[in-house]
Amino acid sequence: MYRYISRRVLLMIPTLFGIMVLNFIFVQWAPGGPVEQMIATLTGTGAEAGQRFTGAGAGDTMGAAGSTLRSGANMAQGASESRYRGSQGLDPELIAKIEKLYGMDEPPVTRFFKMMKHYLTFDLGESFFRSATVVHLVMEKLPVSISLGLFTTLIVYSISIPLGIRKAIQDGSRFDITTSFVIIIGCAIPSLLFAILLIVLFAGGSVLEIFPLRGLTSNDWMFMPWYMKALDYLWHLILPVAAMVIGGFASLTMMTKNFFLEEISKQYVLTARAKGCNERQVLYGHVFRNAMLLIIAGFPRALLGILFTSAFIIEIVFSLDGLGLLGFEAAMQRDYPVMFGTLYIFTLLGLILSLIEDLTYAVVDPRIDFARRHH
């Protein structure tokens, strides 16, 4: 077991490094980096970007840097050759200052290895456009995403496992056919579209105004008693969690049914029935443990998938201040420290949860012996 864990941990290092390398290369090719956006702000072609950089969320550092760079714009001495779009007419010294401000004055390879050196000690740097470190931003937004992920995962498992077991027991019945029709619709509806539908129907879109449209708390949340705070928080979670449940609920239900059908058809079930075991003893004493192996062991992966896929989209739609909204804004602003810092944390977390998933197999089924695995 320990040798297997050691091999998996050592394998995480090249995997994590490779993912960071690929994403770093792709980002270098993407147009509209922070230097280009600042140049657009200085030349008057990026009014929207300028409002974003110098607005409330930009921070004192960006405000001071912006004023310094604007004063430097007066040093323009005709057109200059530059690899940045829209830089014609700006002094090369000014462009060099902008590059130094964002750490772009060094070759990409040097910047990458410097970044990875800091990441080894979890020094993820500081945001370009927010006066806060990446670690602080992640820790600040993480509770929102974890709340969405945990609530969604627990609800999905609470509904899907009993429903999948009943569908397997009543395979081919009217109940099975009816629920399968509902599940197929659930699989076909993306979380984004379902979220928009919920907003239109229940959040004042055009029909009813029952649930809040955005945010996780009301404006007077700080003045509420503790029990009202909890109820208000849960009230705001209903629509986002409902939008996230639909996809995971459908897939897990069908997976549970298929696992149980496969186990029910095996020889040991016939043997148990031949020994006089009733259906309840056969189902929960023999079939349940074997069928639930993959489902229970897949809990960490399910949580990770919900947390870092559905939650990202839903946070943007409902304006929830979590990791999804943070990542979206970082990508739009080309906030490289936030982009790569969160990618590093998410990738590392995904690799750790993948290892936990494998170890969960051994806990659920002691017959699995990792010491005998050579590959």
mmCIF file of C-alpha atoms in Angstrom:
data_model
loop_
_atom_site.group_PDB
_atom_site.id
_atom_site.type_symbol
_atom_site.label_atom_id
_atom_site.label_comp_id
_atom_site.label_asym_id
_atom_site.label_seq_id
_atom_site.Cartn_x
_atom_site.Cartn_y
_atom_site.Cartn_z
ATOM 1 C CA MET A 1 0.000 0.000 0.000
ATOM 2 C CA TYR A 2 2.730 2.483 1.009
ATOM 3 C CA ARG A 3 4.763 1.715 -2.107
ATOM 4 C CA TYR A 4 1.705 2.310 -4.265
ATOM 5 C CA ILE A 5 1.018 5.641 -2.554
ATOM 6 C CA SER A 6 4.673 6.651 -2.976
ATOM 7 C CA ARG A 7 4.577 5.881 -6.701
ATOM 8 C CA ARG A 8 1.377 7.850 -7.154
ATOM 9 C CA VAL A 9 2.765 10.850 -5.281
ATOM 10 C CA LEU A 10 5.942 10.799 -7.374
ATOM 11 C CA LEU A 11 3.833 10.567 -10.527
ATOM 12 C CA MET A 12 1.966 13.720 -9.495
ATOM 13 C CA ILE A 13 5.122 15.812 -9.969
ATOM 14 C CA PRO A 14 5.557 15.359 -13.768
ATOM 15 C CA THR A 15 1.783 15.424 -14.257
ATOM 16 C CA LEU A 16 1.423 18.739 -12.463
ATOM 17 C CA PHE A 17 4.468 20.157 -14.240
ATOM 18 C CA GLY A 18 3.184 19.089 -17.674
ATOM 19 C CA ILE A 19 -0.240 20.656 -17.108
ATOM 20 C CA MET A 20 1.337 23.937 -16.025
ATOM 21 C CA VAL A 21 3.704 23.949 -19.027
ATOM 22 C CA LEU A 22 0.900 23.374 -21.557
ATOM 23 C CA ASN A 23 -1.348 26.045 -20.097
ATOM 24 C CA PHE A 24 1.520 28.519 -19.842
ATOM 25 C CA ILE A 25 2.327 28.007 -23.540
ATOM 26 C CA PHE A 26 -1.306 28.425 -24.603
ATOM 27 C CA VAL A 27 -1.681 31.628 -22.581
ATOM 28 C CA GLN A 28 1.439 33.128 -24.196
ATOM 29 C CA TRP A 29 -0.200 32.720 -27.608
ATOM 30 C CA ALA A 30 -3.488 34.272 -26.540
ATOM 31 C CA PRO A 31 -3.890 37.922 -27.601
ATOM 32 C CA GLY A 32 -4.936 40.711 -25.295
ATOM 33 C CA GLY A 33 -2.516 40.200 -22.420
ATOM 34 C CA PRO A 34 -2.193 42.644 -19.512
ATOM 35 C CA VAL A 35 0.428 44.740 -21.315
ATOM 36 C CA GLU A 36 -1.790 45.118 -24.399
ATOM 37 C CA GLN A 37 -4.780 45.987 -22.241
ATOM 38 C CA MET A 38 -2.852 48.715 -20.416
ATOM 39 C CA ILE A 39 -1.599 50.068 -23.751
ATOM 40 C CA ALA A 40 -5.192 50.172 -24.985
ATOM 41 C CA THR A 41 -6.153 52.086 -21.848
ATOM 42 C CA LEU A 42 -3.380 54.638 -22.355
ATOM 43 C CA THR A 43 -4.150 55.180 -26.025
ATOM 44 C CA GLY A 44 -7.868 55.615 -25.383
ATOM 45 C CA THR A 45 -8.954 52.472 -27.244
ATOM 46 C CA GLY A 46 -9.714 50.516 -24.108
ATOM 47 C CA ALA A 47 -12.211 52.630 -22.207
ATOM 48 C CA GLU A 48 -13.941 49.600 -20.793
ATOM 49 C CA ALA A 49 -10.626 48.099 -19.769
ATOM 50 C CA GLY A 50 -9.583 51.377 -18.217
ATOM 51 C CA GLN A 51 -12.725 51.506 -16.098
ATOM 52 C CA ARG A 52 -12.080 47.942 -14.990
ATOM 53 C CA PHE A 53 -8.424 48.561 -14.114
ATOM 54 C CA THR A 54 -8.903 51.859 -12.305
ATOM 55 C CA GLY A 55 -12.271 51.047 -10.745
ATOM 56 C CA ALA A 56 -13.054 49.938 -7.224
ATOM 57 C CA GLY A 57 -11.712 46.435 -7.734
ATOM 58 C CA ALA A 58 -8.362 47.458 -9.172
ATOM 59 C CA GLY A 59 -6.719 48.427 -5.903
ATOM 60 C CA ASP A 60 -4.381 51.207 -4.824
ATOM 61 C CA THR A 61 -1.392 49.682 -6.582
ATOM 62 C CA MET A 62 -3.034 49.757 -9.990
ATOM 63 C CA GLY A 63 -4.306 53.284 -9.433
ATOM 64 C CA ALA A 64 -0.818 54.574 -8.685
ATOM 65 C CA ALA A 65 0.691 52.588 -11.535
ATOM 66 C CA GLY A 66 -1.950 53.857 -13.925
ATOM 67 C CA SER A 67 -1.254 57.511 -13.090
ATOM 68 C CA THR A 68 2.494 56.990 -13.467
ATOM 69 C CA LEU A 69 2.106 55.337 -16.829
ATOM 70 C CA ARG A 70 -0.311 57.972 -18.076
ATOM 71 C CA SER A 71 2.183 60.694 -17.265
ATOM 72 C CA GLY A 72 4.786 58.683 -19.135
ATOM 73 C CA ALA A 73 2.599 58.632 -22.212
ATOM 74 C CA ASN A 74 3.601 62.212 -22.877
ATOM 75 C CA MET A 75 7.088 60.964 -23.719
ATOM 76 C CA ALA A 76 5.844 59.516 -26.997
ATOM 77 C CA GLN A 77 8.199 60.376 -29.840
ATOM 78 C CA GLY A 78 6.564 58.959 -32.937
ATOM 79 C CA ALA A 79 5.846 55.418 -33.974
ATOM 80 C CA SER A 80 7.904 52.649 -32.413
ATOM 81 C CA GLU A 81 8.316 49.078 -33.369
ATOM 82 C CA SER A 82 6.742 46.778 -30.812
ATOM 83 C CA ARG A 83 5.296 43.310 -30.614
ATOM 84 C CA TYR A 84 2.163 44.684 -28.899
ATOM 85 C CA ARG A 85 -0.885 45.725 -30.844
ATOM 86 C CA GLY A 86 -1.885 49.369 -30.586
ATOM 87 C CA SER A 87 1.503 50.498 -29.254
ATOM 88 C CA GLN A 88 2.294 52.814 -32.167
ATOM 89 C CA GLY A 89 3.109 56.290 -30.917
ATOM 90 C CA LEU A 90 4.171 55.165 -27.436
ATOM 91 C CA ASP A 91 7.729 55.620 -26.282
ATOM 92 C CA PRO A 92 9.644 52.308 -26.010
ATOM 93 C CA GLU A 93 10.677 53.272 -22.489
ATOM 94 C CA LEU A 94 7.036 53.519 -21.499
ATOM 95 C CA ILE A 95 6.332 50.087 -22.939
ATOM 96 C CA ALA A 96 9.327 48.741 -21.026
ATOM 97 C CA LYS A 97 7.864 50.191 -17.823
ATOM 98 C CA ILE A 98 4.548 48.480 -18.490
ATOM 99 C CA GLU A 99 6.321 45.175 -19.154
ATOM 100 C CA LYS A 100 8.259 45.491 -15.907
ATOM 101 C CA LEU A 101 5.065 46.323 -14.024
ATOM 102 C CA TYR A 102 3.511 43.022 -15.086
ATOM 103 C CA GLY A 103 6.729 40.999 -14.996
ATOM 104 C CA MET A 104 6.807 40.636 -18.784
ATOM 105 C CA ASP A 105 10.325 42.058 -19.167
ATOM 106 C CA GLU A 106 11.892 38.579 -19.025
ATOM 107 C CA PRO A 107 11.775 35.665 -21.506
ATOM 108 C CA PRO A 108 8.808 33.284 -21.088
ATOM 109 C CA VAL A 109 11.027 30.368 -20.020
ATOM 110 C CA THR A 110 12.589 32.434 -17.241
ATOM 111 C CA ARG A 111 9.196 33.639 -16.077
ATOM 112 C CA PHE A 112 7.801 30.099 -16.043
ATOM 113 C CA PHE A 113 10.585 28.595 -13.941
ATOM 114 C CA LYS A 114 10.516 31.543 -11.545
ATOM 115 C CA MET A 115 6.790 31.034 -11.164
ATOM 116 C CA MET A 116 7.151 27.293 -10.503
ATOM 117 C CA LYS A 117 9.939 27.951 -7.976
ATOM 118 C CA HIS A 118 7.613 30.194 -5.986
ATOM 119 C CA TYR A 119 4.746 27.721 -6.345
ATOM 120 C CA LEU A 120 6.785 25.036 -4.586
ATOM 121 C CA THR A 121 6.389 27.068 -1.396
ATOM 122 C CA PHE A 122 2.789 28.056 -2.284
ATOM 123 C CA ASP A 123 3.840 31.616 -2.979
ATOM 124 C CA LEU A 124 1.296 32.219 -5.726
ATOM 125 C CA GLY A 125 2.046 35.881 -6.174
ATOM 126 C CA GLU A 126 -0.245 38.904 -6.143
ATOM 127 C CA SER A 127 -3.095 39.765 -8.460
ATOM 128 C CA PHE A 128 -2.414 42.320 -11.180
ATOM 129 C CA PHE A 129 -5.720 44.102 -10.716
ATOM 130 C CA ARG A 130 -6.661 43.433 -7.091
ATOM 131 C CA SER A 131 -4.606 44.568 -4.114
ATOM 132 C CA ALA A 132 -4.500 41.065 -2.636
ATOM 133 C CA THR A 133 -2.430 37.910 -2.910
ATOM 134 C CA VAL A 134 -3.721 34.959 -4.904
ATOM 135 C CA VAL A 135 -3.766 32.768 -1.791
ATOM 136 C CA HIS A 136 -5.911 35.349 0.019
ATOM 137 C CA LEU A 137 -8.323 35.560 -2.918
ATOM 138 C CA VAL A 138 -8.644 31.790 -3.167
ATOM 139 C CA MET A 139 -9.235 31.384 0.574
ATOM 140 C CA GLU A 140 -11.792 34.188 0.466
ATOM 141 C CA LYS A 141 -13.783 32.693 -2.418
ATOM 142 C CA LEU A 142 -13.337 29.001 -1.574
ATOM 143 C CA PRO A 143 -16.176 28.723 1.017
ATOM 144 C CA VAL A 144 -18.766 29.735 -1.588
ATOM 145 C CA SER A 145 -17.658 27.084 -4.077
ATOM 146 C CA ILE A 146 -17.338 24.422 -1.376
ATOM 147 C CA SER A 147 -20.871 25.190 -0.161
ATOM 148 C CA LEU A 148 -22.252 24.734 -3.668
ATOM 149 C CA GLY A 149 -20.207 21.581 -4.280
ATOM 150 C CA LEU A 150 -20.995 19.859 -0.980
ATOM 151 C CA PHE A 151 -24.720 20.627 -0.998
ATOM 152 C CA THR A 152 -25.026 19.525 -4.616
ATOM 153 C CA THR A 153 -23.034 16.317 -4.150
ATOM 154 C CA LEU A 154 -24.949 15.295 -1.021
ATOM 155 C CA ILE A 155 -28.321 15.945 -2.653
ATOM 156 C CA VAL A 156 -27.299 14.092 -5.817
ATOM 157 C CA TYR A 157 -26.181 11.025 -3.859
ATOM 158 C CA SER A 158 -29.228 11.143 -1.562
ATOM 159 C CA ILE A 159 -31.623 11.026 -4.518
ATOM 160 C CA SER A 160 -29.745 9.062 -7.144
ATOM 161 C CA ILE A 161 -28.695 5.999 -5.148
ATOM 162 C CA PRO A 162 -32.177 5.031 -3.799
ATOM 163 C CA LEU A 163 -33.749 5.864 -7.159
ATOM 164 C CA GLY A 164 -31.146 3.848 -9.080
ATOM 165 C CA ILE A 165 -31.616 0.830 -6.788
ATOM 166 C CA ARG A 166 -35.393 0.916 -7.213
ATOM 167 C CA LYS A 167 -35.061 1.237 -10.977
ATOM 168 C CA ALA A 168 -32.774 -1.814 -11.023
ATOM 169 C CA ILE A 169 -35.214 -3.853 -8.910
ATOM 170 C CA GLN A 170 -38.174 -2.799 -11.077
ATOM 171 C CA ASP A 171 -36.312 -2.918 -14.370
ATOM 172 C CA GLY A 172 -38.725 -2.673 -17.300
ATOM 173 C CA SER A 173 -41.699 -1.579 -15.181
ATOM 174 C CA ARG A 174 -43.789 1.537 -15.732
ATOM 175 C CA PHE A 175 -41.912 3.273 -12.923
ATOM 176 C CA ASP A 176 -38.579 2.493 -14.586
ATOM 177 C CA ILE A 177 -39.720 3.749 -17.980
ATOM 178 C CA THR A 178 -41.259 6.953 -16.597
ATOM 179 C CA THR A 179 -38.245 7.877 -14.492
ATOM 180 C CA SER A 180 -35.908 7.039 -17.364
ATOM 181 C CA PHE A 181 -37.752 9.556 -19.532
ATOM 182 C CA VAL A 182 -37.255 12.248 -16.875
ATOM 183 C CA ILE A 183 -33.590 11.288 -16.499
ATOM 184 C CA ILE A 184 -32.962 11.491 -20.245
ATOM 185 C CA ILE A 185 -34.364 15.022 -20.243
ATOM 186 C CA GLY A 186 -32.104 15.841 -17.301
ATOM 187 C CA CYS A 187 -29.043 14.568 -19.144
ATOM 188 C CA ALA A 188 -29.966 16.581 -22.226
ATOM 189 C CA ILE A 189 -30.310 19.910 -20.405
ATOM 190 C CA PRO A 190 -27.009 21.712 -19.721
ATOM 191 C CA SER A 191 -26.673 23.320 -16.300
ATOM 192 C CA LEU A 192 -26.349 26.743 -17.914
ATOM 193 C CA LEU A 193 -29.675 26.517 -19.757
ATOM 194 C CA PHE A 194 -31.434 25.032 -16.743
ATOM 195 C CA ALA A 195 -30.103 27.874 -14.582
ATOM 196 C CA ILE A 196 -31.459 30.445 -17.038
ATOM 197 C CA LEU A 197 -34.816 28.625 -17.079
ATOM 198 C CA LEU A 198 -34.985 28.736 -13.274
ATOM 199 C CA ILE A 199 -34.221 32.446 -13.309
ATOM 200 C CA VAL A 200 -36.955 33.115 -15.867
ATOM 201 C CA LEU A 201 -39.534 31.053 -13.972
ATOM 202 C CA PHE A 202 -38.770 31.729 -10.315
ATOM 203 C CA ALA A 203 -36.410 34.721 -9.959
ATOM 204 C CA GLY A 204 -38.404 37.530 -11.497
ATOM 205 C CA GLY A 205 -37.447 36.801 -15.105
ATOM 206 C CA SER A 206 -40.983 36.923 -16.510
ATOM 207 C CA VAL A 207 -43.191 34.596 -14.443
ATOM 208 C CA LEU A 208 -42.659 34.466 -10.673
ATOM 209 C CA GLU A 209 -40.382 36.278 -8.259
ATOM 210 C CA ILE A 210 -39.962 33.785 -5.442
ATOM 211 C CA PHE A 211 -36.201 33.330 -5.105
ATOM 212 C CA PRO A 212 -33.399 35.922 -5.145
ATOM 213 C CA LEU A 213 -31.736 36.525 -8.485
ATOM 214 C CA ARG A 214 -28.123 36.897 -7.376
ATOM 215 C CA GLY A 215 -25.763 36.672 -4.436
ATOM 216 C CA LEU A 216 -25.753 34.401 -1.389
ATOM 217 C CA THR A 217 -27.154 36.797 1.216
ATOM 218 C CA SER A 218 -29.650 39.628 1.444
ATOM 219 C CA ASN A 219 -28.626 43.257 1.907
ATOM 220 C CA ASP A 220 -29.631 43.248 5.597
ATOM 221 C CA TRP A 221 -28.023 39.871 6.301
ATOM 222 C CA MET A 222 -25.576 41.314 8.850
ATOM 223 C CA PHE A 223 -28.442 42.596 11.013
ATOM 224 C CA MET A 224 -30.373 39.299 11.100
ATOM 225 C CA PRO A 225 -30.348 36.871 14.048
ATOM 226 C CA TRP A 226 -28.209 33.751 13.512
ATOM 227 C CA TYR A 227 -31.107 31.470 12.560
ATOM 228 C CA MET A 228 -32.409 33.987 10.015
ATOM 229 C CA LYS A 229 -28.895 34.252 8.563
ATOM 230 C CA ALA A 230 -28.818 30.483 8.038
ATOM 231 C CA LEU A 231 -32.271 30.435 6.440
ATOM 232 C CA ASP A 232 -31.431 33.387 4.216
ATOM 233 C CA TYR A 233 -28.208 31.697 3.090
ATOM 234 C CA LEU A 234 -30.049 28.467 2.267
ATOM 235 C CA TRP A 235 -32.793 30.427 0.492
ATOM 236 C CA HIS A 236 -30.214 31.968 -1.825
ATOM 237 C CA LEU A 237 -28.664 28.533 -2.485
ATOM 238 C CA ILE A 238 -31.856 26.851 -3.712
ATOM 239 C CA LEU A 239 -31.759 27.915 -7.368
ATOM 240 C CA PRO A 240 -27.971 27.534 -7.893
ATOM 241 C CA VAL A 241 -27.925 24.092 -6.274
ATOM 242 C CA ALA A 242 -31.026 23.003 -8.225
ATOM 243 C CA ALA A 243 -29.314 24.008 -11.468
ATOM 244 C CA MET A 244 -26.219 21.995 -10.546
ATOM 245 C CA VAL A 245 -28.115 18.914 -9.341
ATOM 246 C CA ILE A 246 -29.872 18.186 -12.619
ATOM 247 C CA GLY A 247 -26.903 16.857 -14.587
ATOM 248 C CA GLY A 248 -25.189 14.917 -11.801
ATOM 249 C CA PHE A 249 -28.482 13.467 -10.610
ATOM 250 C CA ALA A 250 -29.279 11.995 -14.005
ATOM 251 C CA SER A 251 -25.899 10.399 -14.682
ATOM 252 C CA LEU A 252 -25.445 8.958 -11.173
ATOM 253 C CA THR A 253 -28.942 7.436 -11.170
ATOM 254 C CA MET A 254 -28.315 5.543 -14.396
ATOM 255 C CA MET A 255 -24.858 4.479 -13.216
ATOM 256 C CA THR A 256 -26.326 3.107 -9.970
ATOM 257 C CA LYS A 257 -29.006 1.202 -11.849
ATOM 258 C CA ASN A 258 -26.506 -0.334 -14.272
ATOM 259 C CA PHE A 259 -24.154 -1.406 -11.482
ATOM 260 C CA PHE A 260 -26.983 -3.101 -9.584
ATOM 261 C CA LEU A 261 -28.333 -4.827 -12.695
ATOM 262 C CA GLU A 262 -24.863 -6.170 -13.441
ATOM 263 C CA GLU A 263 -24.430 -7.512 -9.924
ATOM 264 C CA ILE A 264 -27.933 -9.011 -9.731
ATOM 265 C CA SER A 265 -27.217 -11.142 -12.793
ATOM 266 C CA LYS A 266 -24.054 -12.699 -11.319
ATOM 267 C CA GLN A 267 -23.718 -16.263 -10.071
ATOM 268 C CA TYR A 268 -23.301 -15.441 -6.369
ATOM 269 C CA VAL A 269 -26.783 -13.891 -6.330
ATOM 270 C CA LEU A 270 -28.314 -17.108 -7.661
ATOM 271 C CA THR A 271 -26.377 -19.043 -5.051
ATOM 272 C CA ALA A 272 -27.619 -16.796 -2.245
ATOM 273 C CA ARG A 273 -31.209 -17.247 -3.399
ATOM 274 C CA ALA A 274 -30.724 -21.002 -3.613
ATOM 275 C CA LYS A 275 -29.582 -21.006 0.012
ATOM 276 C CA GLY A 276 -32.934 -19.523 1.030
ATOM 277 C CA CYS A 277 -32.044 -15.823 1.362
ATOM 278 C CA ASN A 278 -34.977 -13.496 0.766
ATOM 279 C CA GLU A 279 -34.761 -10.638 -1.716
ATOM 280 C CA ARG A 280 -33.927 -8.060 0.949
ATOM 281 C CA GLN A 281 -31.015 -10.151 2.248
ATOM 282 C CA VAL A 282 -29.773 -10.750 -1.286
ATOM 283 C CA LEU A 283 -30.024 -7.082 -2.226
ATOM 284 C CA TYR A 284 -28.566 -5.418 0.845
ATOM 285 C CA GLY A 285 -26.431 -8.275 2.180
ATOM 286 C CA HIS A 286 -24.690 -9.238 -1.059
ATOM 287 C CA VAL A 287 -25.470 -7.006 -4.045
ATOM 288 C CA PHE A 288 -25.353 -3.628 -2.317
ATOM 289 C CA ARG A 289 -21.730 -3.779 -1.179
ATOM 290 C CA ASN A 290 -20.360 -4.874 -4.545
ATOM 291 C CA ALA A 291 -22.496 -2.487 -6.573
ATOM 292 C CA MET A 292 -21.734 0.473 -4.333
ATOM 293 C CA LEU A 293 -17.976 -0.004 -4.621
ATOM 294 C CA LEU A 294 -17.498 2.227 -7.647
ATOM 295 C CA ILE A 295 -20.197 4.677 -6.590
ATOM 296 C CA ILE A 296 -18.810 5.343 -3.106
ATOM 297 C CA ALA A 297 -15.213 5.355 -4.310
ATOM 298 C CA GLY A 298 -16.199 7.900 -6.962
ATOM 299 C CA PHE A 299 -17.430 10.430 -4.384
ATOM 300 C CA PRO A 300 -14.179 12.496 -4.375
ATOM 301 C CA ARG A 301 -14.161 12.654 -8.166
ATOM 302 C CA ALA A 302 -17.855 13.598 -8.230
ATOM 303 C CA LEU A 303 -17.247 16.405 -5.754
ATOM 304 C CA LEU A 304 -14.284 17.634 -7.775
ATOM 305 C CA GLY A 305 -16.284 17.574 -11.012
ATOM 306 C CA ILE A 306 -19.206 19.463 -9.503
ATOM 307 C CA LEU A 307 -16.934 21.923 -7.722
ATOM 308 C CA PHE A 308 -14.795 22.867 -10.714
ATOM 309 C CA THR A 309 -17.169 22.524 -13.675
ATOM 310 C CA SER A 310 -20.818 23.104 -12.837
ATOM 311 C CA ALA A 311 -20.012 25.453 -9.957
ATOM 312 C CA PHE A 312 -17.929 27.696 -12.221
ATOM 313 C CA ILE A 313 -20.805 28.211 -14.652
ATOM 314 C CA ILE A 314 -23.478 28.600 -11.996
ATOM 315 C CA GLU A 315 -21.440 31.131 -10.021
ATOM 316 C CA ILE A 316 -21.172 33.310 -13.109
ATOM 317 C CA VAL A 317 -24.894 33.061 -13.914
ATOM 318 C CA PHE A 318 -26.060 33.828 -10.354
ATOM 319 C CA SER A 319 -23.219 36.299 -9.600
ATOM 320 C CA LEU A 320 -21.941 34.231 -6.675
ATOM 321 C CA ASP A 321 -18.601 35.465 -5.402
ATOM 322 C CA GLY A 322 -16.783 32.126 -5.561
ATOM 323 C CA LEU A 323 -13.874 30.557 -7.384
ATOM 324 C CA GLY A 324 -15.828 30.299 -10.622
ATOM 325 C CA LEU A 325 -16.526 34.010 -10.815
ATOM 326 C CA LEU A 326 -12.957 34.743 -9.737
ATOM 327 C CA GLY A 327 -11.566 32.538 -12.503
ATOM 328 C CA PHE A 328 -13.878 34.056 -15.111
ATOM 329 C CA GLU A 329 -12.883 37.611 -14.202
ATOM 330 C CA ALA A 330 -9.191 36.638 -14.121
ATOM 331 C CA ALA A 331 -9.444 35.145 -17.612
ATOM 332 C CA MET A 332 -11.245 38.205 -18.982
ATOM 333 C CA GLN A 333 -8.693 40.582 -17.414
ATOM 334 C CA ARG A 334 -5.699 38.344 -18.236
ATOM 335 C CA ASP A 335 -4.820 38.365 -14.545
ATOM 336 C CA TYR A 336 -2.035 35.806 -14.974
ATOM 337 C CA PRO A 337 -1.128 35.331 -11.284
ATOM 338 C CA VAL A 338 -4.737 34.462 -10.437
ATOM 339 C CA MET A 339 -5.125 32.272 -13.538
ATOM 340 C CA PHE A 340 -1.995 30.194 -12.954
ATOM 341 C CA GLY A 341 -2.257 30.217 -9.158
ATOM 342 C CA THR A 342 -5.774 28.824 -9.162
ATOM 343 C CA LEU A 343 -4.850 26.341 -11.906
ATOM 344 C CA TYR A 344 -1.959 25.101 -9.769
ATOM 345 C CA ILE A 345 -4.166 24.633 -6.706
ATOM 346 C CA PHE A 346 -7.014 22.990 -8.637
ATOM 347 C CA THR A 347 -4.694 20.600 -10.461
ATOM 348 C CA LEU A 348 -2.942 19.609 -7.254
ATOM 349 C CA LEU A 349 -6.283 19.136 -5.514
ATOM 350 C CA GLY A 350 -7.546 17.012 -8.417
ATOM 351 C CA LEU A 351 -4.498 14.744 -8.284
ATOM 352 C CA ILE A 352 -4.855 14.315 -4.515
ATOM 353 C CA LEU A 353 -8.573 13.505 -4.800
ATOM 354 C CA SER A 354 -7.780 10.982 -7.525
ATOM 355 C CA LEU A 355 -5.412 9.223 -5.115
ATOM 356 C CA ILE A 356 -8.038 9.358 -2.362
ATOM 357 C CA GLU A 357 -10.527 7.792 -4.785
ATOM 358 C CA ASP A 358 -8.208 4.833 -5.393
ATOM 359 C CA LEU A 359 -7.603 4.376 -1.670
ATOM 360 C CA THR A 360 -11.352 4.480 -1.041
ATOM 361 C CA TYR A 361 -11.684 1.308 -3.111
ATOM 362 C CA ALA A 362 -9.527 -0.519 -0.559
ATOM 363 C CA VAL A 363 -11.628 0.814 2.312
ATOM 364 C CA VAL A 364 -14.924 -0.221 0.713
ATOM 365 C CA ASP A 365 -13.607 -3.582 -0.519
ATOM 366 C CA PRO A 366 -10.678 -5.028 1.501
ATOM 367 C CA ARG A 367 -10.135 -7.621 -1.240
ATOM 368 C CA ILE A 368 -8.319 -4.959 -3.250
ATOM 369 C CA ASP A 369 -4.608 -5.177 -2.490
ATOM 370 C CA PHE A 370 -2.514 -2.360 -3.884
ATOM 371 C CA ALA A 371 0.661 -4.101 -2.772
ATOM 372 C CA ARG A 372 0.180 -6.589 -5.606
ATOM 373 C CA ARG A 373 -0.270 -3.935 -8.252
ATOM 374 C CA HIS A 374 2.813 -3.434 -10.373
ATOM 375 C CA HIS A 375 1.327 -1.019 -12.896
#
